[in-house]
Short mmCIF file of C-alpha atoms in Angstrom, two decimals:
data_model
loop_
_atom_site.label_atom_id
_atom_site.label_comp_id
_atom_site.label_asym_id
_atom_site.label_seq_id
_atom_site.Cartn_x
_atom_site.Cartn_y
_atom_site.Cartn_z
CA UNK W 22 14.33 -0.77 2.38
CA UNK W 23 13.59 2.23 4.50
CA UNK W 24 11.91 4.28 1.78
CA UNK W 25 9.25 3.88 -0.87
CA UNK W 26 10.89 3.50 -4.30
CA UNK W 27 10.55 6.48 -6.65
CA UNK W 28 9.02 4.18 -9.30
CA UNK W 29 5.82 3.98 -7.23
CA UNK W 30 3.03 6.56 -7.29
CA UNK W 31 1.11 6.86 -4.01
CA UNK W 32 -2.54 7.57 -3.40
CA UNK W 33 -5.14 7.28 -0.65
CA UNK W 34 -8.51 5.53 -0.58
CA UNK W 35 -10.59 7.29 2.10
CA UNK W 36 -12.51 4.91 4.38
CA UNK W 37 -14.57 5.65 7.48
CA UNK W 38 -12.20 6.04 10.41
CA UNK W 39 -8.98 5.67 8.43
CA UNK W 40 -7.30 5.91 5.06
CA UNK W 41 -6.01 3.03 2.94
CA UNK W 42 -2.71 4.06 1.42
CA UNK W 43 -1.57 2.38 -1.77
CA UNK W 44 1.11 2.73 -4.43
CA UNK W 45 1.12 1.68 -8.08
CA UNK W 46 3.58 1.32 -10.94
CA UNK W 47 3.48 -0.09 -14.45
CA UNK W 48 1.19 0.28 -17.46
CA UNK W 49 -2.49 0.95 -16.73
CA UNK W 50 -3.60 -1.71 -19.20
CA UNK W 51 -1.21 -4.42 -17.96
CA UNK W 52 -2.22 -7.41 -15.82
CA UNK W 53 -2.09 -6.34 -12.17
CA UNK W 54 -0.23 -8.01 -9.33
CA UNK W 55 -1.53 -6.90 -5.93
CA UNK W 56 0.86 -7.50 -3.04
CA UNK W 57 -0.38 -7.48 0.56
CA UNK W 58 2.02 -7.51 3.49
CA UNK W 59 2.07 -9.38 6.78
CA UNK W 60 0.93 -8.01 10.12
CA UNK W 61 4.17 -6.32 11.18
CA UNK W 62 5.27 -5.01 7.77
CA UNK W 63 4.14 -2.41 5.27
CA UNK W 64 4.22 -1.90 1.49
CA UNK W 65 8.02 -1.58 1.50
CA UNK W 66 8.25 -5.32 2.19
CA UNK W 67 8.04 -5.87 -1.59
CA UNK W 68 10.70 -3.36 -2.72
CA UNK W 69 12.99 -6.16 -3.90
CA UNK W 70 10.27 -7.77 -6.07
CA UNK W 71 9.11 -4.59 -7.83
CA UNK W 72 11.82 -4.36 -10.53
CA UNK W 73 11.34 -7.98 -11.66
CA UNK W 74 7.56 -7.61 -11.90
CA UNK W 75 7.75 -4.30 -13.74
CA UNK W 76 10.42 -5.63 -16.12
CA UNK W 77 7.99 -8.41 -17.05
CA UNK W 78 5.28 -5.89 -17.94
CA UNK W 79 2.99 -6.17 -14.92
CA UNK W 80 1.18 -3.35 -13.15
CA UNK W 81 2.03 -3.58 -9.46
CA UNK W 82 -0.16 -2.46 -6.56
CA UNK W 83 1.22 -2.46 -3.02
CA UNK W 84 -0.80 -1.22 -0.09
CA UNK W 85 -0.74 -0.77 3.66
CA UNK W 86 -3.47 -2.91 5.16
CA UNK W 87 -4.52 -0.44 7.81
CA UNK W 88 -3.67 3.08 8.85
CA UNK W 89 -5.04 4.21 12.16
CA UNK W 90 -6.34 7.74 12.39
CA UNK W 91 -4.08 9.71 14.67
CA UNK W 92 -4.60 13.12 16.08
CA UNK W 93 -3.78 14.93 19.27
CA UNK W 94 -2.35 12.94 22.15
CA UNK W 95 -4.98 10.78 23.81
CA UNK W 96 -7.31 10.73 20.83
CA UNK W 97 -9.28 7.50 20.47
CA UNK W 98 -8.14 5.10 17.79
CA UNK W 99 -10.71 3.83 15.33
CA UNK W 100 -10.85 0.52 13.53
CA UNK W 101 -10.76 0.42 9.77
CA UNK W 102 -12.09 -2.31 7.48
CA UNK W 103 -11.97 -2.93 3.73
CA UNK W 104 -15.70 -3.30 3.17
#
């Protein structure tokens, strides 16, 4: 599960100090299932569940809980919150 499946479309929600990355698939008007990963994982944790959810007609949203802003070496890291 090293890559993001091609069935997902990625986007970014800008937040102060970081960006929230998320991916979606399925009909826009379908009931949504939002999947959030554990502390040491990312959105790819749910790759195995995606086909079953999409086959049942759901819209699926997977996201990476936090992305730290990175820049040149030694740059300060900033915290990011979903407020």
